[in-house]
Tab-separated table of C-alpha atoms in Angstrom:
chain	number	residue	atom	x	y	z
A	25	UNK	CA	-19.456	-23.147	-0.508
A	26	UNK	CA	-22.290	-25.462	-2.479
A	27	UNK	CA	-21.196	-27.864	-5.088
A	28	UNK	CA	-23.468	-25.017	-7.324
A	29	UNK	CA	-21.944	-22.094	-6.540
A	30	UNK	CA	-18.161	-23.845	-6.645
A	31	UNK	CA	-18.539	-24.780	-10.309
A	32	UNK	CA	-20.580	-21.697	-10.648
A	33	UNK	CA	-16.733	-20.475	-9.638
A	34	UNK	CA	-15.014	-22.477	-11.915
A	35	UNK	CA	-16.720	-21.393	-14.503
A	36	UNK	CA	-15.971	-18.152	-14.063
A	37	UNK	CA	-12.119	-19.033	-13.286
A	38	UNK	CA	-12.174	-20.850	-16.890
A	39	UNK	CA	-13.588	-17.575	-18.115
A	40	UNK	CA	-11.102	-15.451	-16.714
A	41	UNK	CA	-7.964	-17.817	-18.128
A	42	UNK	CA	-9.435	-17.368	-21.820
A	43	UNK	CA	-10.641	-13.866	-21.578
A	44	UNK	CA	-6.500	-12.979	-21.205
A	45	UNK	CA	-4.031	-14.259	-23.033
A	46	UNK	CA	-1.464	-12.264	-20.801
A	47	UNK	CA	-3.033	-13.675	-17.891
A	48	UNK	CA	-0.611	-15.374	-16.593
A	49	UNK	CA	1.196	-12.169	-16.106
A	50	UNK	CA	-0.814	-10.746	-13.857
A	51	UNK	CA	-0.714	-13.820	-11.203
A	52	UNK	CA	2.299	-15.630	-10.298
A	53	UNK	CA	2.084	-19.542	-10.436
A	54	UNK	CA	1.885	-19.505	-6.240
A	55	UNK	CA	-0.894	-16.654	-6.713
A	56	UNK	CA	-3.330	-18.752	-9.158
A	57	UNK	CA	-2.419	-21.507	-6.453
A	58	UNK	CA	-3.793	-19.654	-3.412
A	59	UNK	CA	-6.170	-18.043	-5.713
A	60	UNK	CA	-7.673	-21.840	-6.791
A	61	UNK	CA	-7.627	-22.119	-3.361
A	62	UNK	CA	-9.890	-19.489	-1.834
A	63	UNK	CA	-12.541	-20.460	-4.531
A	64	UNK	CA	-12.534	-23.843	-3.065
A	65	UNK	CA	-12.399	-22.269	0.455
A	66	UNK	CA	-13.559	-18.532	0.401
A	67	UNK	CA	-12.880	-16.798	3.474
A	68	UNK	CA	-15.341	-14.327	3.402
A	69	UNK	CA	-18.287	-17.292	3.710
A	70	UNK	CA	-17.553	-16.505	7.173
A	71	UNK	CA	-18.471	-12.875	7.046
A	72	UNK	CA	-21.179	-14.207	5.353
A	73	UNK	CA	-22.834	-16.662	7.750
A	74	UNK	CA	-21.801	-13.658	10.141
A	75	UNK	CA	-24.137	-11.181	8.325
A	76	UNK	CA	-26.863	-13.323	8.447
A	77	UNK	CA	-27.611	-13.773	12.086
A	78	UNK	CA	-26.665	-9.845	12.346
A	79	UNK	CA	-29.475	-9.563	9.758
A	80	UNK	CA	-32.089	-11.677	11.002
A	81	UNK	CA	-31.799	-9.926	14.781
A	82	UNK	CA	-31.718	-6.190	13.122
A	83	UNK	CA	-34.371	-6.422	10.659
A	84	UNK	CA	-35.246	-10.182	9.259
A	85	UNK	CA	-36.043	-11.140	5.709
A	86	UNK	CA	-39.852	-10.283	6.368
A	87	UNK	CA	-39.267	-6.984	7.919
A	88	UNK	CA	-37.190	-6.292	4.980
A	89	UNK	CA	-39.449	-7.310	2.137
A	90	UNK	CA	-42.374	-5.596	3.975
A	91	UNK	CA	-40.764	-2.202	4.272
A	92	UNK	CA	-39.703	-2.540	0.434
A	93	UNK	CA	-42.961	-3.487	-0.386
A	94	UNK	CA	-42.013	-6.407	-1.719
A	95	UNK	CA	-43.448	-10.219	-0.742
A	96	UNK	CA	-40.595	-12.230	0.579
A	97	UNK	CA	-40.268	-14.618	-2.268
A	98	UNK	CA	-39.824	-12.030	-4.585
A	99	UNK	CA	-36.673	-10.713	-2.526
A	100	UNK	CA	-33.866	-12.469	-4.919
A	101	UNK	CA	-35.285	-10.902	-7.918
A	102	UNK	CA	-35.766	-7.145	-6.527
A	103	UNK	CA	-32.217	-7.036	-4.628
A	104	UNK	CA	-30.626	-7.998	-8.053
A	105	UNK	CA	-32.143	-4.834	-8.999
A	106	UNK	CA	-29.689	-2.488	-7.019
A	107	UNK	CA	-29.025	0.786	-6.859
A	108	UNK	CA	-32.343	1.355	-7.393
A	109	UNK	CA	-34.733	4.463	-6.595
A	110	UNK	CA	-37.231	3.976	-3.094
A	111	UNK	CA	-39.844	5.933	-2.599
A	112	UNK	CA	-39.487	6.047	0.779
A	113	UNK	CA	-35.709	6.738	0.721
A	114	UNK	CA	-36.390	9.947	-1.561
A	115	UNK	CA	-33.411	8.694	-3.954
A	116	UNK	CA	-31.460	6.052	-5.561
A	117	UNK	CA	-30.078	4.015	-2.564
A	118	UNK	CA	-27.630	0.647	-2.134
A	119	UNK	CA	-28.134	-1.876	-0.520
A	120	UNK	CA	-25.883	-0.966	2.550
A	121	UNK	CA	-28.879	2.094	2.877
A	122	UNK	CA	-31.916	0.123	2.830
A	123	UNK	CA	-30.462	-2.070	5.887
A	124	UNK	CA	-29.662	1.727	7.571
A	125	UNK	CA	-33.412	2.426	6.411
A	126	UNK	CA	-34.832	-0.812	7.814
A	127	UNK	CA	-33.059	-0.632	11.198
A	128	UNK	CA	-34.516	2.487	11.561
A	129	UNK	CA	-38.270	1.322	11.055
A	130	UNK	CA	-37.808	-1.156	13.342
A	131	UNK	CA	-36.405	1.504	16.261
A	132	UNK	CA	-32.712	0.058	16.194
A	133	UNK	CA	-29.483	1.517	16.114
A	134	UNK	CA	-28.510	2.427	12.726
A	135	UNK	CA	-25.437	0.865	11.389
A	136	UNK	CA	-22.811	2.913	9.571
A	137	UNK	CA	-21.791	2.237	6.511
A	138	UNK	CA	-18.283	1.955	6.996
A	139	UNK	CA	-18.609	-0.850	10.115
A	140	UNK	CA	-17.867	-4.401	9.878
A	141	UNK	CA	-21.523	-4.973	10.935
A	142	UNK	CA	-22.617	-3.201	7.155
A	143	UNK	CA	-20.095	-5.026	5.381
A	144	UNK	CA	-21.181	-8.357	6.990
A	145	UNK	CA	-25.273	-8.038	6.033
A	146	UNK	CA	-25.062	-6.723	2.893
A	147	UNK	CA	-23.017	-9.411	1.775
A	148	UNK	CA	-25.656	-11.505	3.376
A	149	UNK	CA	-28.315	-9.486	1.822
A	150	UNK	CA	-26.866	-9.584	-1.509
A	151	UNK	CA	-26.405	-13.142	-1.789
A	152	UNK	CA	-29.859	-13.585	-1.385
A	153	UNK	CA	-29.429	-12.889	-5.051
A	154	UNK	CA	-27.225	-15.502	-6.113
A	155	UNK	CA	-28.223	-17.309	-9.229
A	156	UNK	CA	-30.100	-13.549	-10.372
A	157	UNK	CA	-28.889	-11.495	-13.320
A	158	UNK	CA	-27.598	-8.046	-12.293
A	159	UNK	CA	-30.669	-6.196	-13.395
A	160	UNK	CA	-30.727	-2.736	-12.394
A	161	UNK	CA	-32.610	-0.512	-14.912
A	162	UNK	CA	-30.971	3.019	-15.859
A	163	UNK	CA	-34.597	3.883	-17.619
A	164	UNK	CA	-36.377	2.770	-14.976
A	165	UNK	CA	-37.283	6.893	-13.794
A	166	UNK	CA	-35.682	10.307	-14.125
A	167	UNK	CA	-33.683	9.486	-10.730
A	168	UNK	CA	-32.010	6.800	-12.241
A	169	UNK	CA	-31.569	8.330	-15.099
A	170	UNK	CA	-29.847	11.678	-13.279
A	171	UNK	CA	-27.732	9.096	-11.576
A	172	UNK	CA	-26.402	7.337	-14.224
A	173	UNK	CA	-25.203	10.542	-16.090
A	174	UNK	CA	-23.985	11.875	-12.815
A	175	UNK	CA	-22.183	8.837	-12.570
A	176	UNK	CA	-21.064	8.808	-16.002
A	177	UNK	CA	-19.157	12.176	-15.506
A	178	UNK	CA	-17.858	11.079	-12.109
A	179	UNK	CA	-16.249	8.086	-13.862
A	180	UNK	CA	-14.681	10.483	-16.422
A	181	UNK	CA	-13.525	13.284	-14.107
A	182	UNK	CA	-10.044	13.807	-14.594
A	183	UNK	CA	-8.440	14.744	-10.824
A	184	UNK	CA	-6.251	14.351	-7.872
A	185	UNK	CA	-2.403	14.241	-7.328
A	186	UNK	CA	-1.817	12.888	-11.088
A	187	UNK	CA	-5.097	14.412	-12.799
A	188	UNK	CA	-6.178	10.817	-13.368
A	189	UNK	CA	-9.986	9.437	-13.821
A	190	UNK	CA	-11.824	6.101	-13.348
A	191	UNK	CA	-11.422	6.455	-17.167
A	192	UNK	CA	-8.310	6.682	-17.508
A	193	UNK	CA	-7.449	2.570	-16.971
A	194	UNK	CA	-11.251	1.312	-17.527
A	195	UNK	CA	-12.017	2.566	-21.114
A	196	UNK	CA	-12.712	0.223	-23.808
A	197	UNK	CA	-9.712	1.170	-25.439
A	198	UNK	CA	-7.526	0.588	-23.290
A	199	UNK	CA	-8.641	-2.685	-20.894
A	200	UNK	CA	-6.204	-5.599	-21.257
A	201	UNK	CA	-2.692	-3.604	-21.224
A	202	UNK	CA	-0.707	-3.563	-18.215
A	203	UNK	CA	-0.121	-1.284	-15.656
A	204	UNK	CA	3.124	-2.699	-14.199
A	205	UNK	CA	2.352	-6.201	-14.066
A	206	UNK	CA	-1.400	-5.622	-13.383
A	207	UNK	CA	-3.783	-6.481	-16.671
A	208	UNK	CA	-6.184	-3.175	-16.906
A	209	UNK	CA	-9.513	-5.281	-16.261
A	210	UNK	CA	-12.936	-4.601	-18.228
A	211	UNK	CA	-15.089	-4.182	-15.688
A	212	UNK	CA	-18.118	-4.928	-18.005
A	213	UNK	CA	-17.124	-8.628	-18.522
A	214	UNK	CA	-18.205	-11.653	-17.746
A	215	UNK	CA	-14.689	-12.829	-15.926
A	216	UNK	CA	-14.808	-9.456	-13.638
A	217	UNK	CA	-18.807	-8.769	-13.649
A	218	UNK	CA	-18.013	-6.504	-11.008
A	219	UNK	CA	-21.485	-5.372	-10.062
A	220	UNK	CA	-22.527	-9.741	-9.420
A	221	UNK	CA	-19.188	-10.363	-7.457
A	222	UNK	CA	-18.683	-8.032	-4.700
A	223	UNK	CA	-18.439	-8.055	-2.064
A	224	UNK	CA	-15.648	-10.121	-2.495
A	225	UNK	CA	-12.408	-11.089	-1.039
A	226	UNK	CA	-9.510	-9.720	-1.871
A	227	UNK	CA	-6.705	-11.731	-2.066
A	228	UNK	CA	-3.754	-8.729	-1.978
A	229	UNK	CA	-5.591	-7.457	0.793
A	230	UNK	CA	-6.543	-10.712	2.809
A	231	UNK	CA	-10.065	-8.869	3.094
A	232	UNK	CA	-13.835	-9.215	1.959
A	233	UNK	CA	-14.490	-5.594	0.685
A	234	UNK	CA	-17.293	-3.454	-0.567
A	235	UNK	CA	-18.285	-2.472	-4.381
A	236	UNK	CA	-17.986	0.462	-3.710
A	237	UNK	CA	-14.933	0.759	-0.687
A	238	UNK	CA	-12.872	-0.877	-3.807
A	239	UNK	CA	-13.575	1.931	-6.090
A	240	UNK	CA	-11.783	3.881	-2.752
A	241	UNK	CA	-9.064	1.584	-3.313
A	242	UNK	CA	-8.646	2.366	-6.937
A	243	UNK	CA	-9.020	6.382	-5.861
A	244	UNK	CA	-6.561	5.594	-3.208
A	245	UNK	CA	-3.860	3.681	-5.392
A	246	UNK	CA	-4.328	6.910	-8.142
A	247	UNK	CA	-4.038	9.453	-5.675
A	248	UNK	CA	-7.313	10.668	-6.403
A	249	UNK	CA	-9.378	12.196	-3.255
A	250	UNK	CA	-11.460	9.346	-1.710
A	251	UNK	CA	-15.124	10.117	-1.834
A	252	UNK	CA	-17.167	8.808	1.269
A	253	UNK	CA	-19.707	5.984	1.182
A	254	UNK	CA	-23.455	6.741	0.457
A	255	UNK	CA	-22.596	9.809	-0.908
A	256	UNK	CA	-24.646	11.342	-3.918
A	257	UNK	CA	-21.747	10.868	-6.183
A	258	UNK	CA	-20.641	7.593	-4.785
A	259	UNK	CA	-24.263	5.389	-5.353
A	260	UNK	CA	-23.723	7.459	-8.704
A	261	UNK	CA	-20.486	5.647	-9.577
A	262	UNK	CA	-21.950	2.256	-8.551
A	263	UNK	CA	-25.072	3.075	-10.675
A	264	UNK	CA	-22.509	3.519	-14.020
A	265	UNK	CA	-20.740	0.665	-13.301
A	266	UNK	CA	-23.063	-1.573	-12.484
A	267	UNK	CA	-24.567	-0.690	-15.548
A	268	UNK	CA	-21.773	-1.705	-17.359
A	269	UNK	CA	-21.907	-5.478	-15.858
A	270	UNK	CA	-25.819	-5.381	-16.128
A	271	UNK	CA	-26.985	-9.344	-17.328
A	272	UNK	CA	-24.054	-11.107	-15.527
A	273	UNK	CA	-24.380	-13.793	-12.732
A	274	UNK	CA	-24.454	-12.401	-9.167
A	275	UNK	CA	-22.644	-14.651	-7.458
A	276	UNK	CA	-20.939	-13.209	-4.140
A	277	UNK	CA	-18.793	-13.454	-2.111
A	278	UNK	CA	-16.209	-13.112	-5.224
A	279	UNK	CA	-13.031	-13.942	-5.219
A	280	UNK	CA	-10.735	-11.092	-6.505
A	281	UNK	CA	-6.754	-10.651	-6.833
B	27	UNK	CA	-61.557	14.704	18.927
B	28	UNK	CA	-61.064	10.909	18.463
B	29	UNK	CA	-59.651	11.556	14.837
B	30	UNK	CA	-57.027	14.003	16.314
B	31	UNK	CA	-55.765	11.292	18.489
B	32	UNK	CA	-55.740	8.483	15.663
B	33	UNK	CA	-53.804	11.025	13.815
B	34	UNK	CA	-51.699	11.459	16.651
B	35	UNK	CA	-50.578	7.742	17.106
B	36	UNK	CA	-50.222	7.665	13.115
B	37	UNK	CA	-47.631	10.059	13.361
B	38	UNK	CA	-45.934	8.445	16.234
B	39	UNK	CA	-45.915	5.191	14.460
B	40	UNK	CA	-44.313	6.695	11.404
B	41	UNK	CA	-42.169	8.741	13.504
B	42	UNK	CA	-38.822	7.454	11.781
B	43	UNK	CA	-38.832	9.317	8.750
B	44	UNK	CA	-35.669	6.455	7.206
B	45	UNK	CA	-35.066	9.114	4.485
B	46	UNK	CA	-33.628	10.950	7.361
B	47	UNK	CA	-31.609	8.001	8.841
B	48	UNK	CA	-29.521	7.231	5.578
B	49	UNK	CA	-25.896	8.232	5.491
B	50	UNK	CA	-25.266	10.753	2.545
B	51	UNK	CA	-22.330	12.718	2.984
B	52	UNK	CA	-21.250	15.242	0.985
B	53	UNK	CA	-18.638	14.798	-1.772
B	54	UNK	CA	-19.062	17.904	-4.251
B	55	UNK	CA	-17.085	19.905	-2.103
B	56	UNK	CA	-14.149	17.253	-2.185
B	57	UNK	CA	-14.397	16.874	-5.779
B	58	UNK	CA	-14.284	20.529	-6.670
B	59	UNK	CA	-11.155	20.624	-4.647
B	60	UNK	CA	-9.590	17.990	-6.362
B	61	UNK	CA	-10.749	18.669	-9.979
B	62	UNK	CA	-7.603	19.287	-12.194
B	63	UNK	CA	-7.037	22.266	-13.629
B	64	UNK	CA	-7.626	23.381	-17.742
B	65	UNK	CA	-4.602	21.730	-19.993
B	66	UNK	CA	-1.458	24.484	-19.907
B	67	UNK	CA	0.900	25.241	-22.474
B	68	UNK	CA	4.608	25.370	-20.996
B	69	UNK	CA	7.658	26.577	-22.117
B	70	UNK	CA	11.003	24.810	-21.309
B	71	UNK	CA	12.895	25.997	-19.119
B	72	UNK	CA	16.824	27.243	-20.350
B	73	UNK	CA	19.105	24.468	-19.315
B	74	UNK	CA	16.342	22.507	-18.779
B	75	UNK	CA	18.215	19.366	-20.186
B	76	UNK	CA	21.639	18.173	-18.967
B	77	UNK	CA	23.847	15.307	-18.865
B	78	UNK	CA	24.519	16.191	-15.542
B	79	UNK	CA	24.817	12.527	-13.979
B	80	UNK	CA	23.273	13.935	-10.631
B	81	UNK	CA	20.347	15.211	-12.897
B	82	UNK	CA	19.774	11.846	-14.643
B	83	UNK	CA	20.335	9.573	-11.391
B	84	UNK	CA	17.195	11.933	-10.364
B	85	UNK	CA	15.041	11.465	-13.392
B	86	UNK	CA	15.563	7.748	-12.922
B	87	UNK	CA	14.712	7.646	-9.397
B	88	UNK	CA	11.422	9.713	-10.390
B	89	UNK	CA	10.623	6.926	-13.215
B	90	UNK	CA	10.944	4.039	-11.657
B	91	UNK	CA	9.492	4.465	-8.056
B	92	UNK	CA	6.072	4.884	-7.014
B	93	UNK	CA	6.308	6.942	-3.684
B	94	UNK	CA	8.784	7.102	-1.069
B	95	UNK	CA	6.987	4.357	1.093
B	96	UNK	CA	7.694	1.877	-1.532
B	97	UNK	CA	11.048	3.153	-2.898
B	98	UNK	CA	13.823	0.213	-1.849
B	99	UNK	CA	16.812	2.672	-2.802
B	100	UNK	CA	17.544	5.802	-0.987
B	101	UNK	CA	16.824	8.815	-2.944
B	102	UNK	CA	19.894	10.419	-5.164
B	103	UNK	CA	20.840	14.065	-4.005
B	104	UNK	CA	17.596	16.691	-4.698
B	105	UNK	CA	15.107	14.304	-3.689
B	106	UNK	CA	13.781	12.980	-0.072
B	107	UNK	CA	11.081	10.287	0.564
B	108	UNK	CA	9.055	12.739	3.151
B	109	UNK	CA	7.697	16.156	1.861
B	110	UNK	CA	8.388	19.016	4.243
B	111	UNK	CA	4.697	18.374	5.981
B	112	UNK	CA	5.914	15.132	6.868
B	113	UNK	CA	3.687	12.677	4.289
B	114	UNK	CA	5.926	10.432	1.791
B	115	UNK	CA	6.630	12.339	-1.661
B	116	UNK	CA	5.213	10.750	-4.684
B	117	UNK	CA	7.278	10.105	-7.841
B	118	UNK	CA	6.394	9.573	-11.376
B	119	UNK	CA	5.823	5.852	-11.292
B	120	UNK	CA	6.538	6.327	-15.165
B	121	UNK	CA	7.525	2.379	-15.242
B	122	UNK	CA	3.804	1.705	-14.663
B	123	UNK	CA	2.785	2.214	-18.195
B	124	UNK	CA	5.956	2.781	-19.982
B	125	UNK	CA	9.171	0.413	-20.527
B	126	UNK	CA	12.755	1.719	-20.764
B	127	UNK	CA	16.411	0.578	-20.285
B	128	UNK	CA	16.419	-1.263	-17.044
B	129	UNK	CA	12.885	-1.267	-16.292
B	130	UNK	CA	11.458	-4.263	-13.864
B	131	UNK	CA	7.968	-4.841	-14.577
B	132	UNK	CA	7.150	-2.373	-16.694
B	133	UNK	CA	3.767	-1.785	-18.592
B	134	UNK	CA	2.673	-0.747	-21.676
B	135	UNK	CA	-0.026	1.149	-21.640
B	136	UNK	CA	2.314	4.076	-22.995
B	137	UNK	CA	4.624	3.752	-25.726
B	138	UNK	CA	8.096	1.831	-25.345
B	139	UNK	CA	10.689	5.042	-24.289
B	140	UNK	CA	13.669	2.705	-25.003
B	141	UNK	CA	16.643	4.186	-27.038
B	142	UNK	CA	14.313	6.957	-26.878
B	143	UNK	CA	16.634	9.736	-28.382
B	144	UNK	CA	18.257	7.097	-31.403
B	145	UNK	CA	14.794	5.957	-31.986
B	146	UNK	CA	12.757	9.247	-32.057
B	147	UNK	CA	15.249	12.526	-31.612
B	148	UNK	CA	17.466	11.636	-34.016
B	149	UNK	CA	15.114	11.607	-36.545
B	150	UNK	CA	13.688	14.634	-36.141
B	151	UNK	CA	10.512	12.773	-35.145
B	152	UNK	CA	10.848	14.243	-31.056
B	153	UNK	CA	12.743	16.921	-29.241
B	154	UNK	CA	13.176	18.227	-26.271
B	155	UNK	CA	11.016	20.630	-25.546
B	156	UNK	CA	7.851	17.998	-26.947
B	157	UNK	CA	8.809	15.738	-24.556
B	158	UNK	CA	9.088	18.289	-21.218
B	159	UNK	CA	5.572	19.428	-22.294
B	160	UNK	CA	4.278	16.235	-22.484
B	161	UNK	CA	5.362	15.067	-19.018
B	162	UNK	CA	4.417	18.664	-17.907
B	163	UNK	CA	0.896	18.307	-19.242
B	164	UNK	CA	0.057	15.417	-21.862
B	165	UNK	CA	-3.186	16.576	-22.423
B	166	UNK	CA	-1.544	19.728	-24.790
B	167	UNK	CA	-1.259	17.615	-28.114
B	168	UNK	CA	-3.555	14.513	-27.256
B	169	UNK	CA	-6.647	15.518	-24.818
B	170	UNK	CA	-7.858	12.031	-24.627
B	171	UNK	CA	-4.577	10.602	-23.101
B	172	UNK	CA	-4.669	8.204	-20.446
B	173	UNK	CA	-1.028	9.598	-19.130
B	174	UNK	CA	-0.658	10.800	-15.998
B	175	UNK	CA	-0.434	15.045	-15.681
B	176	UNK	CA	2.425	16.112	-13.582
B	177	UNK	CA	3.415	19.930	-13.898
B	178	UNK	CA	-0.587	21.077	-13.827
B	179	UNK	CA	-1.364	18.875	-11.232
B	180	UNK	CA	1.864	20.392	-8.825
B	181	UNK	CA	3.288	16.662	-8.659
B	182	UNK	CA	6.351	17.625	-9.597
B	183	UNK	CA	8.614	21.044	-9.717
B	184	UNK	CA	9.571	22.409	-13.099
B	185	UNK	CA	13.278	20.882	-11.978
B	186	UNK	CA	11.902	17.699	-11.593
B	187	UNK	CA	10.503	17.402	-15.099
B	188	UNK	CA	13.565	18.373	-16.635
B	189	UNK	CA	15.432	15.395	-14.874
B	190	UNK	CA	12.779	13.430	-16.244
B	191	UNK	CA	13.428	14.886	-19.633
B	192	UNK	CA	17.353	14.728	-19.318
B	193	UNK	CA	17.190	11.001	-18.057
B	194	UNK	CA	14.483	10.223	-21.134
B	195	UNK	CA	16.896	11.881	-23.364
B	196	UNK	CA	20.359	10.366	-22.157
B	197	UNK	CA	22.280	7.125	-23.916
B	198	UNK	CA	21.553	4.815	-21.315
């Protein structure tokens, strides 16, 4: 990690110790430890440098930006715009899609979504954005406006084994309690900014995840049904809550508990 | 003729249509199945509540423990950590949002159910039946809550909220 992007870090780490004053509850002195730690030392810059030579011998930063339409330096800028609608694509589409779309154009094997090999470039892809603002525009057209109401009622859909929603621990009025030991986190804020910080790794897990595989987490831990990647309703979820963490640093990988 | 054949390698140049390559599974159909069902008014069983010991030890298992993969204790009698089709049974995990004698780690994104029947039955404030039908389904007197729904939802049997209300209710 740059000298940059580590203080970039501690910022954020500073942020996160003022934004609770129960914070200490949710970590254990040994967790902030390790957690200190793997700012300094973030496993998942491995995955990273990974994703870019998988990148560059699938698609390449110029094949990319010229089947976006987009001129190469003015990648950082339009990849901090995510979900976003392509004309090509027919629909609002992550990240993780576009590389499916470009490997395509270029006659190679598609990745799926779920491989290692998807997690790996779009982390790489993504931090081509570091230093951006999350800047995805709800307004932007009718398809992002569709999504972000379908998302909207995704995130409130009460269901599963104990009729709970997304809602249920990430409303405004409720962030900052506990669930057992756990602080309820806004997702909206600066200390989480979810949408600028994943794909991050996951401490608890001892694994560099997806934005949107840890909202399957979350539907996992609540016993609601798990909704597969790229789905409609999926992008749809990371349209609403990206929205909420729009104007925050992207800075990935992340660090998480 | 020669504009036939430029149109021909056009095509074949744009052959990949990549709105056609992009995963995008279907997830209505698993949401529809797992929507929850309209809030439901229940009535308390007769007997429901006991002082049973064997009732409350089962209540208290149900409150405190998560599922039966991460239960330390072995269940009291009435309750196994596998369901008959072989996955692990989930309990209440009650302790997650709500403290009570005993609890370890509790949170408090519910109210505090300590001394719940001095604090709140006694006066008149709380009784049984209120508290069966909020476990049951919370939604009947607060549709906003953020607790969880476990009679609508088939979590739980109508026994098994009723050792949740008898251990709620019991001096502990």
């Amino acid at each position: 990690m740059g000298k940059r992007s580590l203080s970039i870090a501690l910022v954020c780490l500073a942020l996160l110790g003022s934004a609770y004053a129960e914070e200490s509850m949710s970590m254990s002195a040994a967790d902030k430890a390790m957690y200190d730690e793997l700012l300094e030392n973030n496993p998942a810059d491995m995955e990273l440098s990974e994703g870019e030579s998988l990148f560059g011998a699938l698609i390449g930063k110029a094949g990319y930006a010229k089947m976006m339409g987009v001129s190469e330096k003015a990648l950082p800028a339009y990849i901090a715009g995510f979900p976003r609608y392509v004309d090509s694509a027919k629909k609002v589409v992550t990240l993780s899609q576009t590389i499916q779309m470009a490997a395509a154009s270029q006659g190679k094997e598609v990745p799926k979504l779920e491989s290692p090999e998807m997690l790996k470039m779009t982390l790489f892809l993504k931090s081509l954005a570091n230093g951006q603002k999350t800047a995805m525009n709800v307004k932007a057209n009718p398809q992002m406006k569709a999504m972000m109401t379908l998302g909207k009622a995704v995130f409130e859909q009460q269901r599963g084994g104990r009729g709970l929603s997304c809602n249920s621990c990430h409303s405004s009025d409720i962030i900052g309690q506990r669930l057992r030991m756990q602080i309820l986190p806004d997702l909206g804020s600066k200390a989480n900014a979810s949408a600028g910080t994943w794909p991050a790794y996951r401490m608890t897990k001892s694994e560099t995840t997806l934005l949107d595989k840890r909202f399957q987490q979350c539907m996992d831990n609540a016993l609601l049904a798990k909704i597969p990647l790229g789905s409609k309703e999926m992008v749809a979820l990371e349209v609403y809550v990206t929205n909420m963490t729009k104007g925050n640093a992207i800075h990935v990988p992340g660090v998480k508990r | 003729m020669r504009k036939l054949i430029l149109l021909g390698i056009a095509t074949l140049l744009g052959a990949v249509d990549v709105a056609q390559v992009i995963e995008s599974p279907d997830a209505v159909a698993i949401l529809q199945k797992d929507a929850l069902p309209k809030a439901t008014v229940y009535t308390m069983p007769a007997g429901c509540v006991s002082d049973d010991p064997s009732v409350i030890a089962r209540g208290k298992y149900l409150f405190h423990n998560l599922n039966g993969k991460d239960a330390k204790d072995a269940p009291p009698e009435g309750l196994t950590k596998l369901l008959p089709n072989g996955k692990e049974k989930q309990y209440g995990n009650c302790v997650a949002c709500h403290n009570i004698q005993g609890a370890q780690g509790h949170g408090n994104v519910g109210p505090d159910l300590t001394k719940y029947h001095t604090m709140f039955v006694a006066s008149g404030a709380r009784n049984a039946p209120f508290v069966y039908q909020k476990i049951a389904d919370a939604r009947m007197d607060n549709p906003k809550t953020h607790m969880t729904i476990n009679l609508t939802t088939k979590l739980f049997n109508e026994r098994e909220v009723c050792d949740l209300t008898s251990y709620i209710l019991s001096q502990k």
